[in-house]
Structure formats: structure tokens, C-alpha cells
Amino acid sequence: MERACVEDMKGAEIGDKRMVPVTQKAVEARGICKSYKSFFGRPATVLSGIDLDVEEGEIFGLLGPNGSGKTTLISILSTLIYPEGGSLFILGMDARRRQGDIRKAINISSAKPNFPWSLTVAENLRHYGMLYGLYGGQLSRAVEEQIAAFELEEFRDMRFENLSTGLKQRLSIAKAMMNHPRLLFLDEPTTGLDPDMSKKTRELIRRIHSEENISVVLSTHYMPEAEILCHRVAFLRKGRIAALDTPRNLKRQLSIGERVAVTYEGEVDISALQRMPGVLGLKAAPGCVEIMIDRRDGGNGGDSLDGIIKLFSRARILNLDIKEPDLEDVFIELAR
Amino acid sequence: MSWQGELNKYLASAYKNWITSKRNIFTVFELFFWPLISLLSIGLLTRFLDVEGSMVSFLLVGAIGLTILQVAQIDVAYVLLFDMWSKSIKNTFIAPVRSYHLVFGAALFGIMRGSVVFIILAGVSHYLFGFKFQEGGLIPVLIFLAGVFAMAVVIGITVCISILTFGQKADVAAWSLSGLIMLVSGIYYPVEVLPPLFQAFARLLPLTYFLEYYRSIFIPGQHHLAAGVFLAAFYIVLGLFLLDRAIERARRTGILLRLSE
């Protein structure tokens, strides 16, 4: 893994000549596994055999249902906890040997952010800035910079315990930016936020990513969020990566077709619909039917749509809606 | 990293403890109420029993010692307790800090609070009970305080290790351990009155030697201060080593994550 000597490496001390890979990845994980042992009973496996590469500058999404291992994986990647097996390189540094250097160069914003309750927004940022070794004018500037960047001026003297969920989330991301990390971990950054605040948070993430030119690993179970933000996503299911690719490729690979929803009056031969070439699946109820058709290159979807409409010749179509597949469909497909 | 940056890593814990304490009404009880109750009850008892002057000092040294030990050690323990109660422990351990940054930063604040309590109690006991805490000069007072604070650091580290090993339930150690240590170190009596097994245990505690040293000013007697200094230094180094191991274990078992949820 150690391929070349790079003199000026962000995150390490100035003049620190250490061997790091030339083609550096933000995350390079191989065979990561983790189980939690209870005092009584068998250990519960949370992650097994996770292989993962995150390129520098990429926004990478970790998706999966509750309990799929997202938070554990993010905690391992951010060096908070250790894996039981496998190898892990963060920003080209071995996570077993150079945790100190890694921690200088990364940061995390947790799901359900928590900070010392009685410290205000500014005091919390100051406290964590101090833990990262900031001092004097540099520390004060960093606090003010983050307060301004995350529009927290109005709340700077408000104690953490009195902040709304949205403000807590903003403070959490602001804290995570105090050391200007090269790799930022965001664990469910919009959980518990209303749609407006979720949208603002997503815009914030996108802005940080482009302005600071950093790599981001974010976990979420909101599919649209991953689709909007992430260059690539990995689906976790029962502690394993069930799929990993760009959102677009995933939808294609999984043969998730378009959904054609038809509301009608009259008679329709449902079994004939099911037998049509290009029809991947069908859900029928009195007066409405939802058909999944394959319209990929080489699929029979185009013909299917014509055929479908023909089969409604003895009925009156009240409404016809064609919907592109989204990550939600991928999620449902993979979670099966 | 520059020395100012390194210094700030230590001061971060002191800063957090300072802000949290000043906004917590319970601090008033910690600094004034309980210490004064403890001091006055012992002082008044000596009056009732008509204890002679040097013995009053002997007993008040125990009462004052216990109080400042409790105040200082809880501050060291607070470095993790505040994080554990607010479920923000992962934010601390994701930062590039070591166990000694956390412990010594918190200890610094504990020493400040302990010193304030000592000044109050020494003043009150001097005024009400004629206790001359500076009878042997300032150096013995400072040595005694250093010994109590060193023991406080050791107890605080032990509490932190317990939290990281056993989780939230271990916070009871924060309030009980100092009482137990004082009991064995000879809070209101020479350790010779303890059963032999406890006497042996007392000889393993640095506080025993610091109490004997300071009390020898009021009631002349033997002391082995050097043994106390050696033990205190040994336990602090050992404590930091074990704390590092406990942090490593907490990262391995995932307890750090559970303490944040």
C-alpha cells in the first residue's frame, strides 16, 4: 500500500515525510467485519466482509434499512470504533497505525447530534475547536466562520439544550467543519428534520462539498437524498453490501422498470396483461392497476406500453401515469 | 502542532467543565453546602466532646481533606461523565486527543475548584474552631494539597476507566470511591486503628502518607512522605496506561458507540 513518498501531505505535520499512496483514495476498506458481543448469548454480527472504495472528492452514500449496519460502518471508517477484521486505509493512512493523523484530517456529524447541554452554540464550537488544537485568533476565527457559514448568528448564545432539532443538526455539521476536514462523515444528516430544513441541509452539504473540495461519506435511509447528493451509493443489507454503483446504474442493473399506473372503468383482462412481454410485475385492484415494464435499451417496454393500451380497449381509461424508477424502488427491491 | 495548540487540547476539558459547572446549581452544593456541612458537623462534635486543640486540627484535616478530594476527583470524572450524560462522548473520541489531554485538563479545573474549597474551609475552620492550617508554614499546606489532588486524579481516572468498561451504571463510582479511599486512608483516625488487612491496603494509598505528613505538624509523629510521592506518581502513570487500554477496549467492543446513543 505504501507506494511513494509525498512531502506535503494535508493532515500530517508539516515536513512529515511519510509514505502514502500517490493515487489516494478517501476510503479503502477491505473485508471489514464487526460483531457485538453480549455478556450472555451469541455475538451479533453487524458487518461482514465489507469492501469499499471512496474516491477523493466524491460524495458517497451508505443506504440501508434500520439495523443494516450504516452507523457501525461510519463509526469504523471514522476510527471511533475498531473493526474485528479487515484492512482500512483512510486518506491513504493505515487506520490501525495512524489514527492520530487520520483524526486530524476527518470529522463526523452524528445522527441525532448531541453536545454538552449547557454550552451555547459558540461555546460548543470553541470547545471542539480546542480539542482539535486550534488556539488564539485562529480558534476565534474558526468559530465565527462556522457560525456565519451555517447561519447560526442569531443562536450563538443559545444553549444546546434549547436548540431545535434543525439547529442541532446545523451545529453538528458546523462542529464537523471546525478542522476543515478532508473527509467528512455525515450520519443521517436529515433524520428528524422537516422537509424544508432537510432541503436546506442538503444544499448545505452540497455547498460544503464544492467549496471545501472534500470527500463526503453520508448515510441515510432517505432515497431521494442519496439520489440528489451522491455520486455513488452502497446498499447495506444485514451487514453486507448488497449493491454498489451510481444511482443510475443501480436502477438499470436491478431491472427496475417504469411503473405505469392506470385508473379505469370497465373490463380489463388482467391475466393477459401479466403475460405480455416486457411486463416485469403487476399489482391490481378494482378499477386500478400498476404495471412495471422494462423500457431499458433492448427491453420490450415500448411494445408493452402499446399492448397495454390495446388491452384497455373495452374499458375507459380515467388516468394514466408513467413513473421513472427511483432509488426508493431499488431500496425496496434490495431489501426483499 | 504548536505548543499553544497542544496546550488548548488540555484546556478544552477545563473549559467545558468550567462552563458546565458555572451554569449548574448543583455546583453551589458541591462547593459550599456539602463541604460546610461536613466541616461544621465535625467541628461542632469536637466542641461537644471538648477535644483539645491539636486533636481538633487532626480531625479537621480529615474533614477538609475528604471534601477537597471529592471536589477535585469529581471534576476529573466529569470529563467523561458530562459527555456520557449528554451522549456526546463520540465527539470527544473522534477528535485527535489522548487520554492525558482529557485527564490533566479536567484535573486543572478540579485543582482550581479544590483550592477554592480549601481556602473557604480553612478560613471557616480557623474562624470557628481555631484551626491554624498554616501552622507549619505554606510548604506543608501545598504538599498536602498536592497529595490530595494527586489522589483525586487517580480516583478520577479510575471512574473514567469504570465508565468505559461498564458503561453508564459505573457513574456511581464517581461519588462512592473517594469516601472509601478516605475511610481506609484514615480520615478521622490513624490507620493503626484499622483491621490489619485494611492497614495493609492503607499503606498502598498515597493519601495515607500525605495525611500523616500534614497531621505530623499538629501532632508530632512519623511520616513517610517520599513513599506517598512515589505511589502517587506510580498510580497516575499506571492509571493513564490503564485508561488508554480502556479506551482501546471501548473502541473494540463498541461501547463508545453505545454510550453515545
Coordinates of C-alpha atoms in Angstrom, one line a residue:
Chain A
M1 CA 0.0 0.0 0.0
E2 CA 2.9 2.3 0.6
R3 CA 4.0 3.4 -2.9
A4 CA 5.6 6.8 -2.9
C5 CA 6.9 9.5 -0.7
V6 CA 4.8 12.6 -0.6
E7 CA 6.3 15.6 1.3
D8 CA 3.5 17.9 1.7
M9 CA 0.5 16.0 2.8
K10 CA -2.6 17.6 4.3
G11 CA -3.5 16.2 7.7
A12 CA 0.1 15.3 8.7
E13 CA 2.6 17.5 10.3
I14 CA 4.5 19.9 8.1
G15 CA 7.7 18.4 6.9
D16 CA 6.4 15.0 7.9
K17 CA 7.8 12.7 5.2
R18 CA 5.7 9.6 5.2
M19 CA 4.9 7.0 2.6
V20 CA 1.4 7.5 1.2
P21 CA -0.1 6.2 -2.0
V22 CA 0.1 8.5 -5.0
T23 CA -3.4 7.6 -6.2
Q24 CA -5.0 8.2 -2.8
K25 CA -8.5 7.2 -2.0
A26 CA -10.5 8.8 0.7
V27 CA -11.5 5.4 2.0
E28 CA -10.1 2.0 1.1
A29 CA -11.7 -0.8 3.1
R30 CA -11.3 -4.5 2.6
G31 CA -13.1 -7.3 4.4
I32 CA -14.3 -5.1 7.3
C33 CA -16.3 -7.1 9.8
K34 CA -17.8 -6.4 13.2
S35 CA -19.9 -8.1 15.7
Y36 CA -21.1 -7.0 19.1
K37 CA -20.7 -9.5 22.0
S38 CA -23.2 -9.6 24.8
F39 CA -22.4 -10.9 28.2
F40 CA -24.8 -13.7 27.7
G41 CA -25.7 -15.2 24.4
R42 CA -24.1 -15.3 21.0
P43 CA -22.3 -12.4 19.4
A44 CA -24.4 -10.5 16.9
T45 CA -22.8 -9.9 13.6
V46 CA -23.3 -6.4 12.4
L47 CA -21.0 -6.1 9.4
S48 CA -19.3 -8.9 7.4
G49 CA -16.8 -8.6 4.6
I50 CA -17.3 -5.0 3.6
D51 CA -15.2 -3.9 0.7
L52 CA -15.5 -0.3 -0.1
D53 CA -13.5 2.4 -2.0
V54 CA -14.4 6.1 -1.8
E55 CA -12.6 8.4 -4.2
E56 CA -11.3 11.7 -3.1
G57 CA -13.8 14.5 -3.8
E58 CA -16.7 12.0 -4.1
I59 CA -20.0 12.1 -2.2
F60 CA -20.6 8.6 -1.3
G61 CA -23.9 7.3 0.1
L62 CA -24.5 4.5 2.5
L63 CA -28.0 3.3 2.3
G64 CA -30.0 0.7 4.0
P65 CA -32.8 0.0 6.4
N66 CA -32.6 0.5 10.1
G67 CA -30.2 -2.0 11.6
S68 CA -28.4 -2.7 8.4
G69 CA -25.1 -1.5 9.9
K70 CA -24.7 2.0 8.5
T71 CA -23.9 3.7 11.7
T72 CA -21.4 1.0 12.7
L73 CA -19.7 1.2 9.4
I74 CA -19.4 5.0 9.6
S75 CA -18.1 4.7 13.2
I76 CA -15.4 2.3 11.9
L77 CA -14.5 4.4 9.0
S78 CA -14.2 7.4 11.2
T79 CA -11.9 5.4 13.6
L80 CA -14.3 5.8 16.5
I81 CA -14.5 2.1 16.9
Y82 CA -12.4 -0.7 15.6
P83 CA -13.3 -3.5 13.1
E84 CA -12.7 -7.1 14.1
G85 CA -11.1 -7.9 10.8
G86 CA -10.1 -6.5 7.5
S87 CA -7.9 -3.6 6.5
L88 CA -8.7 0.1 6.4
F89 CA -6.9 3.0 4.8
I90 CA -8.3 6.5 5.3
L91 CA -6.8 9.2 3.1
G92 CA -4.0 6.8 2.4
M93 CA -3.2 6.2 6.0
D94 CA -3.4 2.9 7.8
A95 CA -6.3 3.2 10.3
R96 CA -4.5 0.9 12.7
R97 CA -1.2 2.7 12.8
R98 CA -2.0 6.4 12.2
Q99 CA -5.3 7.1 14.0
G100 CA -4.0 10.4 15.3
D101 CA -3.1 11.7 11.8
I102 CA -6.4 10.4 10.4
R103 CA -8.4 12.1 13.2
K104 CA -6.8 15.5 12.4
A105 CA -8.0 15.1 8.8
I106 CA -11.5 13.9 9.2
N107 CA -14.6 14.8 11.2
I108 CA -18.1 13.5 11.8
S109 CA -21.6 14.8 12.2
S110 CA -23.7 12.2 14.0
A111 CA -27.2 11.1 13.6
K112 CA -29.3 12.6 16.5
P113 CA -26.5 15.1 17.3
N114 CA -25.6 15.6 20.9
F115 CA -23.3 18.0 22.6
P116 CA -22.8 19.2 26.2
W117 CA -26.2 20.6 27.0
S118 CA -25.3 23.7 28.9
L119 CA -22.8 25.0 26.4
T120 CA -24.0 27.5 23.9
V121 CA -23.6 27.2 20.2
A122 CA -20.4 29.3 20.2
E123 CA -19.0 27.6 23.3
N124 CA -19.5 24.2 21.8
L125 CA -17.7 25.2 18.7
R126 CA -14.9 26.7 20.8
H127 CA -14.6 23.6 22.9
Y128 CA -14.4 21.2 19.9
G129 CA -12.0 23.6 18.2
M130 CA -9.7 23.4 21.2
L131 CA -9.8 19.6 21.1
Y132 CA -8.5 19.9 17.5
G133 CA -5.7 22.1 18.7
L134 CA -7.0 25.4 17.5
Y135 CA -6.0 28.4 19.6
G136 CA -6.0 32.2 19.9
G137 CA -7.2 34.2 16.9
Q138 CA -7.2 31.1 14.7
L139 CA -9.8 29.5 17.1
S140 CA -11.9 32.6 17.3
R141 CA -11.9 33.0 13.5
A142 CA -12.9 29.3 13.0
V143 CA -15.8 29.7 15.5
E144 CA -17.0 32.9 13.8
E145 CA -16.5 31.4 10.3
Q146 CA -18.7 28.3 11.1
I147 CA -21.3 30.4 12.9
A148 CA -21.6 32.6 9.7
A149 CA -21.4 29.7 7.3
F150 CA -24.2 27.8 9.0
E151 CA -26.3 30.9 9.7
L152 CA -26.2 30.4 13.4
E153 CA -25.5 34.1 14.4
E154 CA -28.9 34.5 15.9
F155 CA -28.4 31.4 18.1
R156 CA -24.8 31.8 19.0
D157 CA -25.6 32.3 22.7
M158 CA -28.3 29.8 22.9
R159 CA -27.6 26.7 25.0
F160 CA -27.6 23.4 23.1
E161 CA -30.5 22.0 25.2
N162 CA -32.7 24.9 23.9
L163 CA -32.0 24.4 20.2
S164 CA -34.5 22.9 17.8
T165 CA -33.6 19.6 16.0
G166 CA -32.7 21.5 12.8
L167 CA -30.4 23.9 14.7
K168 CA -28.8 21.0 16.5
Q169 CA -28.1 19.4 13.1
R170 CA -26.7 22.6 11.7
L171 CA -24.4 22.9 14.8
S172 CA -23.3 19.3 14.4
I173 CA -22.2 19.9 10.8
A174 CA -20.6 23.2 11.8
K175 CA -18.7 21.4 14.5
A176 CA -17.6 18.8 11.9
M177 CA -16.2 21.6 9.8
M178 CA -14.1 23.2 12.6
N179 CA -10.9 21.5 11.5
H180 CA -11.6 21.8 7.7
P181 CA -11.6 18.1 7.3
R182 CA -10.6 16.4 4.0
L183 CA -13.1 13.7 4.7
L184 CA -16.4 14.3 6.3
F185 CA -18.7 11.7 7.6
L186 CA -22.4 12.6 7.9
D187 CA -24.5 10.0 9.7
E188 CA -28.2 10.5 8.7
P189 CA -27.9 14.3 8.5
T190 CA -31.5 14.9 7.8
T191 CA -33.2 12.5 10.2
G192 CA -35.9 14.2 12.2
L193 CA -35.9 17.4 10.1
D194 CA -38.9 18.8 8.4
P195 CA -38.9 18.9 4.6
D196 CA -37.8 22.5 4.4
M197 CA -34.9 22.0 6.8
S198 CA -33.9 18.8 5.1
K199 CA -33.7 20.6 1.8
K200 CA -31.6 23.4 3.4
T201 CA -29.3 20.8 5.0
R202 CA -28.8 19.0 1.6
E203 CA -28.0 22.4 0.0
L204 CA -25.5 23.0 2.8
I205 CA -23.8 19.6 2.2
R206 CA -23.6 20.3 -1.5
R207 CA -22.1 23.7 -0.8
I208 CA -19.6 22.4 1.7
H209 CA -18.6 19.7 -0.8
S210 CA -18.0 22.1 -3.7
E211 CA -16.5 25.0 -1.7
E212 CA -14.1 22.9 0.5
N213 CA -13.4 20.3 -2.1
I214 CA -13.7 17.5 0.4
S215 CA -14.9 13.9 0.3
V216 CA -18.1 13.1 2.0
V217 CA -19.5 9.7 3.2
L218 CA -23.1 10.1 4.2
S219 CA -25.5 7.5 5.5
T220 CA -29.2 7.9 5.0
H221 CA -32.4 5.9 4.6
Y222 CA -34.0 8.7 2.6
M223 CA -33.5 7.5 -1.0
P224 CA -34.2 10.9 -2.7
E225 CA -31.5 12.4 -0.6
A226 CA -28.9 9.9 -1.8
E227 CA -30.2 10.3 -5.4
I228 CA -29.8 14.1 -5.2
L229 CA -26.4 14.2 -3.4
C230 CA -24.4 11.1 -4.0
H231 CA -22.1 10.2 -6.9
R232 CA -22.2 6.6 -5.9
V233 CA -24.2 4.6 -3.3
A234 CA -23.8 1.3 -1.5
F235 CA -26.8 -0.5 -0.2
L236 CA -26.2 -2.3 3.1
R237 CA -28.4 -5.2 4.0
K238 CA -27.9 -7.3 7.0
G239 CA -24.3 -6.1 7.4
R240 CA -23.3 -6.7 3.8
I241 CA -23.1 -4.6 0.7
A242 CA -26.0 -5.7 -1.4
A243 CA -25.2 -3.3 -4.3
L244 CA -22.7 -0.5 -5.1
D245 CA -22.8 1.8 -8.0
T246 CA -24.1 5.1 -9.3
P247 CA -27.8 5.6 -8.6
R248 CA -28.5 5.5 -12.4
N249 CA -26.6 2.2 -12.9
L250 CA -28.2 0.6 -9.9
K251 CA -31.6 1.2 -11.3
R252 CA -30.5 -0.3 -14.6
Q253 CA -28.7 -3.3 -13.1
L254 CA -31.7 -4.3 -11.0
S255 CA -34.0 -4.2 -13.9
I256 CA -36.4 -2.0 -12.2
G257 CA -38.7 -0.8 -14.8
E258 CA -41.0 2.2 -15.1
R259 CA -44.3 2.0 -13.3
V260 CA -47.4 2.6 -15.3
A261 CA -50.4 3.2 -13.1
V262 CA -53.8 3.1 -14.9
T263 CA -57.2 4.0 -13.4
Y264 CA -60.1 2.8 -15.4
E265 CA -63.8 2.0 -15.7
G266 CA -64.9 -1.2 -17.4
E267 CA -63.4 -4.6 -18.0
V268 CA -59.7 -5.5 -18.4
D269 CA -58.1 -8.9 -18.9
I270 CA -55.5 -8.8 -16.0
S271 CA -54.0 -12.2 -16.8
A272 CA -53.4 -11.1 -20.4
L273 CA -51.6 -8.0 -19.0
Q274 CA -49.4 -10.3 -16.9
R275 CA -48.4 -12.4 -19.8
M276 CA -47.3 -9.5 -22.0
P277 CA -43.7 -9.4 -23.0
G278 CA -41.7 -6.7 -21.1
V279 CA -44.1 -6.7 -18.2
L280 CA -41.9 -7.2 -15.0
G281 CA -44.7 -7.2 -12.5
L282 CA -48.2 -6.1 -11.8
K283 CA -50.4 -5.1 -8.9
A284 CA -54.2 -5.0 -9.5
A285 CA -57.1 -3.7 -7.5
P286 CA -60.7 -3.0 -8.6
G287 CA -60.6 0.0 -11.0
C288 CA -56.8 0.4 -11.0
V289 CA -53.7 -1.5 -12.0
E290 CA -50.0 -0.7 -11.6
I291 CA -47.7 -2.4 -14.1
M292 CA -44.0 -2.4 -14.0
I293 CA -42.5 -2.5 -17.5
D294 CA -39.0 -2.8 -18.8
R295 CA -38.1 0.1 -21.1
R296 CA -34.3 -0.3 -21.0
D297 CA -32.3 -0.5 -24.2
G298 CA -33.3 -3.8 -25.7
G299 CA -36.3 -4.2 -23.4
N300 CA -39.8 -4.7 -24.7
G301 CA -41.2 -1.8 -22.8
G302 CA -42.1 0.3 -25.8
D303 CA -44.1 -2.5 -27.3
S304 CA -45.6 -3.3 -23.9
L305 CA -47.0 0.2 -23.5
D306 CA -48.8 -0.1 -26.8
G307 CA -50.0 -3.5 -25.9
I308 CA -51.2 -2.4 -22.5
I309 CA -53.3 0.4 -24.0
K310 CA -54.8 -2.0 -26.5
L311 CA -55.9 -4.3 -23.7
F312 CA -57.9 -1.4 -22.2
S313 CA -60.0 -1.2 -25.4
R314 CA -63.1 -2.4 -23.6
A315 CA -62.5 0.0 -20.8
R316 CA -62.4 3.7 -20.3
I317 CA -59.0 5.0 -19.1
L318 CA -59.6 7.7 -16.5
N319 CA -55.9 8.3 -15.7
L320 CA -52.6 7.0 -16.9
D321 CA -49.4 7.8 -15.0
I322 CA -45.9 6.7 -16.0
K323 CA -43.3 7.0 -13.3
E324 CA -39.5 6.6 -13.7
P325 CA -38.0 4.2 -11.1
D326 CA -36.1 5.9 -8.3
L327 CA -33.8 4.7 -5.5
E328 CA -36.8 4.0 -3.4
D329 CA -37.7 1.2 -5.8
V330 CA -34.1 0.0 -5.7
F331 CA -34.2 0.0 -1.9
I332 CA -37.5 -2.0 -1.8
E333 CA -36.1 -4.4 -4.4
L334 CA -32.8 -4.9 -2.4
A335 CA -34.5 -5.1 1.0
R336 CA -36.6 -8.1 -0.1
Chain B
M1 CA 1.4 21.1 16.2
S2 CA 2.4 24.3 18.1
W3 CA 2.6 24.3 21.9
Q4 CA -0.4 26.6 22.1
G5 CA -2.4 24.1 20.1
E6 CA -1.2 21.3 22.3
L7 CA -2.0 23.4 25.4
N8 CA -5.5 24.1 24.2
K9 CA -6.2 20.3 23.9
Y10 CA -5.6 20.2 27.6
L11 CA -7.6 23.3 28.3
A12 CA -10.6 22.1 26.3
S13 CA -11.7 19.8 29.2
A14 CA -11.2 22.6 31.7
Y15 CA -13.2 24.9 29.6
K16 CA -16.1 22.5 29.2
N17 CA -16.1 21.7 32.9
W18 CA -15.9 25.4 33.8
I19 CA -18.9 26.4 31.6
T20 CA -21.0 23.4 32.7
S21 CA -20.2 24.0 36.4
K22 CA -21.0 27.6 36.4
R23 CA -24.4 27.0 34.9
N24 CA -25.2 24.2 37.3
I25 CA -27.0 25.0 40.5
F26 CA -25.6 21.7 42.0
T27 CA -22.2 23.4 41.9
V28 CA -23.2 25.6 44.8
F29 CA -23.9 22.4 46.8
E30 CA -20.6 20.9 45.7
L31 CA -18.5 23.9 46.5
F32 CA -20.2 25.3 49.6
F33 CA -23.1 23.4 51.0
W34 CA -21.8 19.9 51.5
P35 CA -18.3 20.9 52.4
L36 CA -19.5 23.3 55.1
I37 CA -22.0 20.7 56.4
S38 CA -19.1 18.2 56.7
L39 CA -16.8 20.7 58.3
L40 CA -19.3 22.1 60.8
S41 CA -20.5 18.7 61.9
I42 CA -17.0 17.6 62.7
G43 CA -16.0 20.9 64.2
L44 CA -19.1 21.0 66.5
L45 CA -18.6 17.4 67.5
T46 CA -15.1 18.3 68.7
R47 CA -16.6 21.1 70.8
F48 CA -19.2 18.9 72.3
L49 CA -16.6 16.3 73.2
D50 CA -14.3 19.0 74.4
V51 CA -11.4 17.8 72.2
E52 CA -8.1 19.5 72.8
G53 CA -6.6 21.9 70.1
S54 CA -4.2 19.6 68.3
M55 CA -6.7 16.8 68.1
V56 CA -9.3 19.2 66.6
S57 CA -6.8 20.0 63.9
F58 CA -6.2 16.3 63.4
L59 CA -9.9 15.8 62.8
L60 CA -10.5 18.9 60.7
V61 CA -7.6 17.9 58.4
G62 CA -9.6 14.7 57.7
A63 CA -12.8 16.6 57.0
I64 CA -11.1 19.2 54.8
G65 CA -9.1 16.5 53.0
L66 CA -12.2 14.4 52.2
T67 CA -14.1 17.4 50.9
I68 CA -11.4 18.7 48.5
L69 CA -10.7 15.2 47.4
Q70 CA -14.3 14.7 46.5
V71 CA -14.5 18.1 44.6
A72 CA -11.3 17.6 42.7
Q73 CA -11.8 13.9 41.7
I74 CA -15.4 14.6 40.5
D75 CA -14.0 17.2 38.1
V76 CA -11.7 14.6 36.6
A77 CA -14.5 12.2 36.4
Y78 CA -16.8 14.9 34.9
V79 CA -14.6 14.9 31.8
L80 CA -16.4 11.7 30.7
L81 CA -19.5 11.9 32.9
F82 CA -20.7 15.2 31.2
D83 CA -20.1 13.6 27.8
M84 CA -21.8 10.4 28.8
W85 CA -24.9 12.2 30.2
S86 CA -25.2 14.4 27.2
K87 CA -24.5 11.4 24.9
S88 CA -21.7 13.4 23.1
I89 CA -18.9 11.1 24.0
K90 CA -18.2 10.1 20.4
N91 CA -17.5 13.7 19.5
T92 CA -14.7 13.7 22.1
F93 CA -13.2 10.4 21.0
I94 CA -13.3 11.3 17.3
A95 CA -11.0 14.3 18.0
P96 CA -7.2 13.9 17.9
V97 CA -6.8 13.9 21.7
R98 CA -5.2 11.5 24.0
S99 CA -6.3 10.3 27.5
Y100 CA -3.8 12.6 29.2
H101 CA -5.2 15.7 27.5
L102 CA -8.6 14.9 28.9
V103 CA -7.4 13.9 32.4
F104 CA -5.0 16.7 33.0
G105 CA -7.2 19.4 31.5
A106 CA -10.1 18.3 33.8
A107 CA -7.7 17.9 36.7
L108 CA -6.5 21.5 36.3
F109 CA -10.1 22.7 36.8
G110 CA -10.5 20.3 39.7
I111 CA -7.4 21.7 41.3
M112 CA -8.8 25.2 41.0
R113 CA -12.1 24.2 42.5
G114 CA -10.5 22.2 45.2
S115 CA -8.2 25.1 46.1
V116 CA -11.2 27.4 46.4
V117 CA -12.9 24.9 48.7
F118 CA -9.8 24.6 50.8
I119 CA -9.5 28.3 51.2
I120 CA -13.1 28.6 52.3
L121 CA -12.9 25.6 54.7
A122 CA -9.6 26.6 56.1
G123 CA -10.9 30.1 56.7
V124 CA -14.2 29.0 58.3
S125 CA -12.4 26.4 60.5
H126 CA -9.8 29.0 61.6
Y127 CA -12.6 31.4 62.5
L128 CA -14.9 29.0 64.2
F129 CA -12.6 26.3 65.6
G130 CA -9.2 28.0 65.8
F131 CA -7.7 25.6 63.3
K132 CA -4.3 27.0 62.2
F133 CA -3.9 25.3 58.8
Q134 CA -0.7 27.3 58.1
E135 CA 1.0 26.4 61.4
G136 CA 4.0 24.6 59.7
G137 CA 4.3 27.3 57.0
L138 CA 2.9 27.3 53.5
I139 CA 5.1 24.5 52.1
P140 CA 3.4 21.7 54.1
V141 CA 0.0 23.0 53.1
L142 CA 1.0 22.9 49.4
I143 CA 2.5 19.4 49.8
F144 CA -0.7 18.2 51.5
L145 CA -2.9 19.7 48.8
A146 CA -0.6 18.3 46.0
G147 CA -1.1 14.8 47.6
V148 CA -4.8 15.2 47.8
F149 CA -5.1 16.4 44.2
A150 CA -2.8 13.6 43.0
M151 CA -5.1 11.1 44.7
A152 CA -8.1 12.9 43.2
V153 CA -6.5 12.4 39.7
V154 CA -6.1 8.7 40.4
I155 CA -9.7 8.3 41.6
G156 CA -11.0 10.3 38.6
I157 CA -9.1 8.1 36.2
T158 CA -10.5 5.0 37.9
V159 CA -14.0 6.4 37.5
C160 CA -13.3 7.1 33.8
I161 CA -12.0 3.5 33.3
S162 CA -15.1 2.2 35.0
I163 CA -17.4 4.2 32.7
L164 CA -15.6 3.0 29.6
T165 CA -15.6 -0.6 30.9
F166 CA -19.0 -1.0 32.5
G167 CA -21.0 1.8 30.8
Q168 CA -23.4 4.3 32.4
K169 CA -24.1 2.2 35.5
A170 CA -20.5 2.9 36.6
D171 CA -21.2 6.5 37.4
V172 CA -22.0 5.6 41.0
A173 CA -18.2 5.1 41.4
A174 CA -17.8 8.8 41.0
W175 CA -19.4 9.5 44.3
S176 CA -18.5 6.4 46.3
L177 CA -14.9 5.8 45.6
S178 CA -13.4 8.9 47.3
G179 CA -15.4 8.1 50.5
L180 CA -14.0 4.5 50.5
I181 CA -10.4 5.8 49.9
M182 CA -10.7 8.3 52.8
L183 CA -12.1 5.7 55.1
V184 CA -9.1 3.4 54.5
S185 CA -6.5 6.3 54.5
G186 CA -7.5 7.3 58.0
I187 CA -10.0 10.2 57.6
Y188 CA -10.5 10.8 61.4
Y189 CA -8.0 8.4 62.9
P190 CA -4.6 7.0 62.4
V191 CA -4.5 3.9 60.2
E192 CA -3.2 1.8 63.1
V193 CA -6.8 1.5 64.4
L194 CA -7.9 -0.3 61.2
P195 CA -8.0 -4.1 61.0
P196 CA -4.7 -5.5 59.7
L197 CA -5.9 -6.2 56.2
F198 CA -7.2 -2.6 55.8
Q199 CA -3.9 -1.3 57.3
A200 CA -2.1 -3.1 54.5
F201 CA -4.4 -1.6 52.0
A202 CA -4.0 1.8 53.5
R203 CA -0.2 1.6 53.0
L204 CA -0.8 1.2 49.3
L205 CA -2.6 4.5 49.2
P206 CA -0.6 7.7 48.7
L207 CA -3.2 9.7 50.6
T208 CA -2.4 7.9 53.8
Y209 CA 1.2 9.3 53.7
F210 CA 0.1 12.8 52.8
L211 CA -2.4 12.9 55.7
E212 CA 0.2 11.6 58.1
Y213 CA 2.7 14.2 56.9
Y214 CA 0.3 17.1 57.3
R215 CA -1.0 15.9 60.6
S216 CA 2.5 15.5 62.0
I217 CA 2.6 19.3 62.1
F218 CA -0.2 19.3 64.6
I219 CA 0.5 16.1 66.5
P220 CA 4.2 15.1 66.0
G221 CA 4.6 11.6 64.6
Q222 CA 6.3 9.6 62.0
H223 CA 5.6 10.0 58.3
H224 CA 6.9 8.7 55.0
L225 CA 6.2 11.4 52.6
A226 CA 8.6 10.0 49.9
A227 CA 6.5 6.8 49.8
G228 CA 3.4 8.9 49.2
V229 CA 5.0 10.9 46.4
F230 CA 6.3 7.7 44.8
L231 CA 2.9 5.9 45.0
A232 CA 1.0 9.0 43.7
A233 CA 3.3 9.2 40.6
F234 CA 3.2 5.5 40.1
Y235 CA -0.6 5.4 40.2
I236 CA -1.0 8.3 37.9
V237 CA 1.2 6.7 35.3
L238 CA -0.4 3.3 35.8
G239 CA -3.9 5.0 35.7
L240 CA -3.1 6.7 32.4
F241 CA -1.8 3.5 30.9
L242 CA -4.9 1.6 32.0
L243 CA -7.2 4.4 30.8
D244 CA -5.6 4.1 27.3
R245 CA -6.3 0.4 27.4
A246 CA -9.9 1.0 28.5
I247 CA -10.3 3.5 25.6
E248 CA -8.9 0.9 23.2
R249 CA -11.2 -1.8 24.6
A250 CA -14.2 0.6 24.3
R251 CA -13.3 1.2 20.7
R252 CA -13.0 -2.6 20.2
T253 CA -16.2 -3.6 21.9
G254 CA -18.2 -0.6 20.5
I255 CA -19.1 0.7 24.0
L256 CA -18.1 4.2 22.8
L257 CA -20.9 4.0 20.3
R258 CA -23.4 2.7 22.8
L259 CA -22.6 5.4 25.2
S260 CA -23.5 7.9 22.5
E261 CA -26.9 6.5 21.8

